[in-house]
Tab-separated table of N, CA and C in Angstrom:
chain	number	residue	atom	x	y	z
A	16	MET	N	-5.498	-8.776	6.666
A	16	MET	CA	-5.428	-8.941	5.242
A	16	MET	C	-4.069	-9.555	4.896
A	17	LYS	N	-4.081	-10.467	3.928
A	17	LYS	CA	-2.859	-11.109	3.445
A	17	LYS	C	-2.781	-10.924	1.937
A	18	VAL	N	-1.573	-10.988	1.422
A	18	VAL	CA	-1.364	-10.899	-0.014
A	18	VAL	C	-0.712	-12.198	-0.479
A	19	GLY	N	-1.103	-12.646	-1.669
A	19	GLY	CA	-0.546	-13.866	-2.236
A	19	GLY	C	-0.209	-13.655	-3.695
A	20	VAL	N	0.540	-14.598	-4.251
A	20	VAL	CA	0.954	-14.516	-5.649
A	20	VAL	C	0.720	-15.855	-6.329
A	21	ASP	N	0.308	-15.792	-7.593
A	21	ASP	CA	0.238	-16.980	-8.438
A	21	ASP	C	1.563	-17.029	-9.198
A	22	PRO	N	2.481	-17.911	-8.809
A	22	PRO	CA	3.802	-17.924	-9.431
A	22	PRO	C	3.775	-18.273	-10.921
A	23	SER	N	2.723	-18.923	-11.365
A	23	SER	CA	2.640	-19.246	-12.795
A	23	SER	C	2.326	-18.010	-13.642
A	24	LEU	N	1.822	-16.939	-13.010
A	24	LEU	CA	1.518	-15.701	-13.726
A	24	LEU	C	2.592	-14.633	-13.552
A	25	CYS	N	3.289	-14.648	-12.427
A	25	CYS	CA	4.254	-13.594	-12.106
A	25	CYS	C	5.436	-13.647	-13.069
A	26	GLU	N	5.763	-12.490	-13.648
A	26	GLU	CA	6.920	-12.365	-14.538
A	26	GLU	C	7.971	-11.415	-13.957
A	27	ALA	N	7.885	-11.131	-12.679
A	27	ALA	CA	8.872	-10.333	-11.948
A	27	ALA	C	9.090	-8.950	-12.556
A	28	HIS	N	8.000	-8.281	-12.919
A	28	HIS	CA	8.108	-6.917	-13.436
A	28	HIS	C	8.556	-5.943	-12.352
A	29	GLY	N	8.225	-6.213	-11.086
A	29	GLY	CA	8.693	-5.407	-9.970
A	29	GLY	C	7.816	-4.229	-9.584
A	30	GLU	N	6.649	-4.090	-10.198
A	30	GLU	CA	5.756	-2.985	-9.824
A	30	GLU	C	5.396	-3.060	-8.348
A	31	CYS	N	5.091	-4.238	-7.863
A	31	CYS	CA	4.709	-4.402	-6.454
A	31	CYS	C	5.851	-4.027	-5.526
A	32	MET	N	7.070	-4.382	-5.898
A	32	MET	CA	8.228	-4.064	-5.064
A	32	MET	C	8.462	-2.564	-4.981
A	33	SER	N	8.189	-1.865	-6.064
A	33	SER	CA	8.388	-0.417	-6.025
A	33	SER	C	7.345	0.274	-5.153
A	34	ILE	N	6.192	-0.346	-4.982
A	34	ILE	CA	5.121	0.222	-4.154
A	34	ILE	C	5.281	-0.169	-2.684
A	35	LEU	N	5.651	-1.411	-2.436
A	35	LEU	CA	5.691	-1.914	-1.058
A	35	LEU	C	6.889	-2.864	-0.858
A	36	PRO	N	8.107	-2.311	-0.847
A	36	PRO	CA	9.296	-3.161	-0.733
A	36	PRO	C	9.413	-3.898	0.604
A	37	GLU	N	8.670	-3.458	1.621
A	37	GLU	CA	8.698	-4.154	2.914
A	37	GLU	C	8.002	-5.509	2.838
A	38	VAL	N	7.175	-5.704	1.813
A	38	VAL	CA	6.393	-6.935	1.683
A	38	VAL	C	6.872	-7.797	0.509
A	39	PHE	N	7.249	-7.150	-0.596
A	39	PHE	CA	7.616	-7.859	-1.827
A	39	PHE	C	9.111	-7.774	-2.083
A	40	ASP	N	9.690	-8.886	-2.562
A	40	ASP	CA	11.106	-8.909	-2.912
A	40	ASP	C	11.329	-10.018	-3.937
A	41	LEU	N	12.406	-9.920	-4.703
A	41	LEU	CA	12.800	-10.991	-5.617
A	41	LEU	C	13.974	-11.740	-5.010
A	42	ASP	N	13.944	-13.065	-5.126
A	42	ASP	CA	15.092	-13.836	-4.656
A	42	ASP	C	16.159	-13.856	-5.758
A	43	ASP	N	17.229	-14.571	-5.549
A	43	ASP	CA	18.340	-14.609	-6.505
A	43	ASP	C	17.939	-15.182	-7.855
A	44	ASP	N	16.883	-15.988	-7.884
A	44	ASP	CA	16.396	-16.577	-9.134
A	44	ASP	C	15.285	-15.740	-9.764
A	45	GLU	N	15.084	-14.521	-9.251
A	45	GLU	CA	14.045	-13.601	-9.713
A	45	GLU	C	12.636	-14.180	-9.565
A	46	VAL	N	12.430	-14.868	-8.450
A	46	VAL	CA	11.120	-15.375	-8.068
A	46	VAL	C	10.592	-14.464	-6.972
A	47	LEU	N	9.360	-13.998	-7.139
A	47	LEU	CA	8.785	-13.079	-6.158
A	47	LEU	C	8.590	-13.765	-4.822
A	48	GLN	N	9.061	-13.109	-3.781
A	48	GLN	CA	8.887	-13.558	-2.408
A	48	GLN	C	7.989	-12.559	-1.698
A	49	ILE	N	7.071	-13.054	-0.919
A	49	ILE	CA	6.155	-12.204	-0.163
A	49	ILE	C	6.328	-12.517	1.312
A	50	ARG	N	6.453	-11.474	2.113
A	50	ARG	CA	6.576	-11.656	3.563
A	50	ARG	C	5.341	-12.374	4.088
A	51	ASP	N	5.553	-13.365	4.921
A	51	ASP	CA	4.445	-14.118	5.510
A	51	ASP	C	3.706	-13.282	6.542
A	52	GLY	N	2.465	-13.661	6.775
A	52	GLY	CA	1.688	-13.061	7.850
A	52	GLY	C	0.755	-11.968	7.386
A	53	GLU	N	0.077	-11.429	8.351
A	53	GLU	CA	-0.902	-10.368	8.109
A	53	GLU	C	-0.192	-9.061	7.768
A	54	LEU	N	-0.807	-8.310	6.874
A	54	LEU	CA	-0.307	-6.970	6.580
A	54	LEU	C	-0.663	-6.044	7.732
A	55	ALA	N	0.220	-5.112	8.016
A	55	ALA	CA	-0.089	-4.072	8.991
A	55	ALA	C	-1.152	-3.164	8.387
A	56	PRO	N	-1.968	-2.528	9.209
A	56	PRO	CA	-2.979	-1.613	8.664
A	56	PRO	C	-2.398	-0.567	7.712
A	57	SER	N	-1.211	-0.085	8.002
A	57	SER	CA	-0.586	0.925	7.133
A	57	SER	C	-0.120	0.345	5.794
A	58	GLU	N	-0.054	-0.982	5.686
A	58	GLU	CA	0.368	-1.637	4.451
A	58	GLU	C	-0.801	-2.031	3.557
A	59	GLU	N	-2.015	-1.969	4.072
A	59	GLU	CA	-3.163	-2.458	3.313
A	59	GLU	C	-3.428	-1.636	2.049
A	60	GLU	N	-3.435	-0.324	2.147
A	60	GLU	CA	-3.705	0.509	0.971
A	60	GLU	C	-2.600	0.365	-0.071
A	61	PRO	N	-1.306	0.404	0.307
A	61	PRO	CA	-0.275	0.160	-0.695
A	61	PRO	C	-0.352	-1.246	-1.309
A	62	ALA	N	-0.746	-2.233	-0.515
A	62	ALA	CA	-0.897	-3.589	-1.053
A	62	ALA	C	-2.009	-3.637	-2.096
A	63	GLU	N	-3.093	-2.925	-1.847
A	63	GLU	CA	-4.178	-2.858	-2.827
A	63	GLU	C	-3.679	-2.219	-4.122
A	64	ARG	N	-2.866	-1.158	-4.015
A	64	ARG	CA	-2.292	-0.528	-5.209
A	64	ARG	C	-1.351	-1.480	-5.932
A	65	ALA	N	-0.581	-2.251	-5.173
A	65	ALA	CA	0.338	-3.215	-5.777
A	65	ALA	C	-0.421	-4.277	-6.561
A	66	VAL	N	-1.511	-4.772	-5.993
A	66	VAL	CA	-2.321	-5.782	-6.677
A	66	VAL	C	-2.859	-5.226	-7.995
A	67	VAL	N	-3.383	-4.016	-7.963
A	67	VAL	CA	-3.946	-3.394	-9.162
A	67	VAL	C	-2.863	-3.101	-10.194
A	68	SER	N	-1.667	-2.775	-9.740
A	68	SER	CA	-0.591	-2.393	-10.655
A	68	SER	C	0.094	-3.581	-11.321
A	69	CYS	N	-0.128	-4.799	-10.847
A	69	CYS	CA	0.534	-5.971	-11.418
A	69	CYS	C	0.084	-6.167	-12.871
A	70	PRO	N	1.002	-6.060	-13.828
A	70	PRO	CA	0.618	-6.162	-15.233
A	70	PRO	C	0.116	-7.554	-15.635
A	71	LYS	N	0.436	-8.567	-14.861
A	71	LYS	CA	0.011	-9.937	-15.182
A	71	LYS	C	-1.142	-10.413	-14.309
A	72	GLY	N	-1.595	-9.593	-13.353
A	72	GLY	CA	-2.689	-10.005	-12.478
A	72	GLY	C	-2.330	-11.174	-11.580
A	73	ALA	N	-1.067	-11.237	-11.180
A	73	ALA	CA	-0.576	-12.386	-10.411
A	73	ALA	C	-0.821	-12.268	-8.907
A	74	LEU	N	-1.165	-11.071	-8.429
A	74	LEU	CA	-1.337	-10.858	-6.990
A	74	LEU	C	-2.789	-10.869	-6.588
A	75	ARG	N	-3.037	-11.283	-5.332
A	75	ARG	CA	-4.400	-11.287	-4.801
A	75	ARG	C	-4.348	-10.968	-3.316
A	76	LEU	N	-5.429	-10.407	-2.837
A	76	LEU	CA	-5.581	-10.107	-1.412
A	76	LEU	C	-6.648	-11.015	-0.824
A	77	SER	N	-6.447	-11.396	0.411
A	77	SER	CA	-7.464	-12.185	1.126
A	77	SER	C	-7.594	-11.635	2.529
A	78	ARG	N	-8.751	-11.821	3.096
A	78	ARG	CA	-9.017	-11.359	4.465
A	78	ARG	C	-9.127	-12.534	5.382
């Protein structure tokens, strides 16, 4: 499973970072950065919560 972001929707609220900081981070310009590659099995459930918690609906999961 992978997670992606639509940068045109993301407003850097940080909900995803508070749930899964190993995957989500903001750069110096407050642009969301997502770690590349497949999520570890232990990261899948928190990633699903992060997607649901995004107030702008900017995150998505793919298999």
